[in-house]
Coordinates of C-alpha atoms in Angstrom, one line a residue:
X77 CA 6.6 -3.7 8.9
X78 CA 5.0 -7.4 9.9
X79 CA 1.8 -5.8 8.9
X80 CA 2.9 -4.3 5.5
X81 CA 4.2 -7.4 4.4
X82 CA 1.6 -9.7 5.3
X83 CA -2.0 -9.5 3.5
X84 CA -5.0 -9.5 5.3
X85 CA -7.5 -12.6 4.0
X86 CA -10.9 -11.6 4.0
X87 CA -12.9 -13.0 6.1
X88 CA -17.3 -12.9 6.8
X89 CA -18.3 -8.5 7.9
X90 CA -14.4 -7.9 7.3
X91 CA -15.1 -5.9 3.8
X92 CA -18.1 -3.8 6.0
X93 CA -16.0 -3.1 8.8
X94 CA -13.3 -1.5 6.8
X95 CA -15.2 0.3 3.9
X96 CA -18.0 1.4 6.2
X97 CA -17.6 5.6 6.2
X98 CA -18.3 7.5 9.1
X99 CA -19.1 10.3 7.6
X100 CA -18.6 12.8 4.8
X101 CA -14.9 12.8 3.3
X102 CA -14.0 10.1 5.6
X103 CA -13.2 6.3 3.0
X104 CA -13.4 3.5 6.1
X105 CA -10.3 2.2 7.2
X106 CA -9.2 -0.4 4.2
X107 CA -10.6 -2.1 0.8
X108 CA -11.2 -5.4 0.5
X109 CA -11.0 -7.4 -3.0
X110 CA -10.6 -11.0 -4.7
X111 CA -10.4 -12.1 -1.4
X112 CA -7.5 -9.7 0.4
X113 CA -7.7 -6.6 2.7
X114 CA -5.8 -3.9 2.5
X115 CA -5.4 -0.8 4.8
X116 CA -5.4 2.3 4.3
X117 CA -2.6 4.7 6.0
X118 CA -2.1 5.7 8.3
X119 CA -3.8 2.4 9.7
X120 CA -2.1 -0.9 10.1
X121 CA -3.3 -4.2 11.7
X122 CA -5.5 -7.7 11.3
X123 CA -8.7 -5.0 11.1
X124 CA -6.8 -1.8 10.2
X125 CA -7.3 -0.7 13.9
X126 CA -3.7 0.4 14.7
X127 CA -2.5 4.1 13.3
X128 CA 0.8 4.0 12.1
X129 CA 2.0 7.7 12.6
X130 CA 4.6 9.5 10.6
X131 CA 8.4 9.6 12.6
X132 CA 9.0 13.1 11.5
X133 CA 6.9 16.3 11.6
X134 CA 4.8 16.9 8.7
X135 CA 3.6 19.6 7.2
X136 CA 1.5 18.5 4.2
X137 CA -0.7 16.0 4.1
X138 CA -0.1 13.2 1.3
X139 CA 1.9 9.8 0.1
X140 CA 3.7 8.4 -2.4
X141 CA 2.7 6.0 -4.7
X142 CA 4.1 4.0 -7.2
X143 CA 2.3 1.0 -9.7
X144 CA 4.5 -2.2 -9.9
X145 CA 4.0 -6.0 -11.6
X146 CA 5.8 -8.5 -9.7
X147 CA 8.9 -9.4 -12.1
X148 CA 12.0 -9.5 -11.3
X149 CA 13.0 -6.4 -13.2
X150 CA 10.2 -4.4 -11.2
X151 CA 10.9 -5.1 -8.2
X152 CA 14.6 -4.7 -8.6
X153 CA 13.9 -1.4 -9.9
X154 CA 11.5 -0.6 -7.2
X155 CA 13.9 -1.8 -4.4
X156 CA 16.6 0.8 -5.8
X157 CA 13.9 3.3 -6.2
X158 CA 12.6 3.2 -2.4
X159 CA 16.0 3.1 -0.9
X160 CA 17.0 6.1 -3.0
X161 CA 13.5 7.9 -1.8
X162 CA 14.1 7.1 2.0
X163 CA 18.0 8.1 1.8
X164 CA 17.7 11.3 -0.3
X165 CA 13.9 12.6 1.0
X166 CA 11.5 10.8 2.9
X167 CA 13.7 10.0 6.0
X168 CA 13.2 13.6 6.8
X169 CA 9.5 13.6 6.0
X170 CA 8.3 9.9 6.8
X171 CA 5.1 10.2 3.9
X172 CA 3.7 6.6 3.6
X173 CA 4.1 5.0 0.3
X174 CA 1.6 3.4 -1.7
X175 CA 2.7 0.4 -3.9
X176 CA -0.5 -0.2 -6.3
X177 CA 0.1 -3.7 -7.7
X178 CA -1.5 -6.3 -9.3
X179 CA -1.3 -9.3 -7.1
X180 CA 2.1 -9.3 -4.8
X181 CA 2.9 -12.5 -3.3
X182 CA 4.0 -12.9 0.1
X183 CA 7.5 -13.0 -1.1
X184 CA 7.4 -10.3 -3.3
X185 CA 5.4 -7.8 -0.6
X186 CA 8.3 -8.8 2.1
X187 CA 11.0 -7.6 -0.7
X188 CA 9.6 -4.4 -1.3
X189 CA 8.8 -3.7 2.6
X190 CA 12.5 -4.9 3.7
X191 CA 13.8 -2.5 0.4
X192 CA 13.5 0.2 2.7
X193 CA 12.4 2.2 6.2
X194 CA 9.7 3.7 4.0
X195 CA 6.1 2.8 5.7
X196 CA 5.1 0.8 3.1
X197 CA 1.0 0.0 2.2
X198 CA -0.1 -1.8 -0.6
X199 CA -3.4 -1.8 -2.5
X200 CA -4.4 -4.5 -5.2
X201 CA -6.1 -3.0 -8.3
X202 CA -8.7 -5.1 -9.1
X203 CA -9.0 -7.0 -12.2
X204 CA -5.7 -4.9 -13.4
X205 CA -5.5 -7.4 -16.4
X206 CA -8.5 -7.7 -17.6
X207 CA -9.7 -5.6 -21.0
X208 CA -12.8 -3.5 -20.5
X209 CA -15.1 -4.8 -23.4
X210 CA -15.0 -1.4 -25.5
X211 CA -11.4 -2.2 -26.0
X212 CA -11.7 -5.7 -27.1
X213 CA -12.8 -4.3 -30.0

């Protein structure tokens, strides 16, 4: 949970190491942008070197994922919504869930890990507010 709610700062050859694929259909081991790392699950840790493995058996491969600004309303809504997920499904699967956002601070990522005993990753989509130039229009 320590590692969910605490984002990775990039650092010089960190975006490399955890982009870099190994192969066909394999995506490296995090992102990296404006400056933070994210992993991706099941991989946890300062370089995304530790799995994270599901506490129930799975049958289907997948996560959840949900898209959330950091306002209060959001993550209120968000903190109801993950502890109704874990209590009336996930606890017997255990899928990660992806929170997309668009810039959590550390207050807001501990919220939304503490919300629940969901496995929680985040991942930051990049310059969320800006307009694409097309649109400006």
């Amino acid at each position: 949970r320590e590692f969910a709610a605490t984002p990775i700062r990039e650092v010089p050859t960190l975006r490399y190491f955890l982009e870099r694929r190994r192969g066909p259909g394999d995506h490296g081991r995090g992102r990296c942008s404006e400056g933070i790392c994210e992993c991706l699950p099941p991989l946890r840790g300062a370089t995304c070197e530790h799995d994270d493995p599901p506490r129930a058996e799975q049958r289907l491969r997948g996560v959840i994922h949900y898209i959330t600004a950091e306002t209060e309303q959001d993550l209120r809504d968000l903190s109801r919504s993950l502890d109704t997920l874990w209590a009336r499904f996930n606890h017997r699967f255990d899928y990660p869930v992806v929170i997309f956002h668009e810039g959590l601070s550390p207050i807001g990522r501990r919220r939304i890990v503490e919300a629940s005993d969901n496995r929680i990753w985040f991942a930051l989509l990049p310059r969320f507010k800006e307009v694409p130039p097309e649109w400006a229009q």
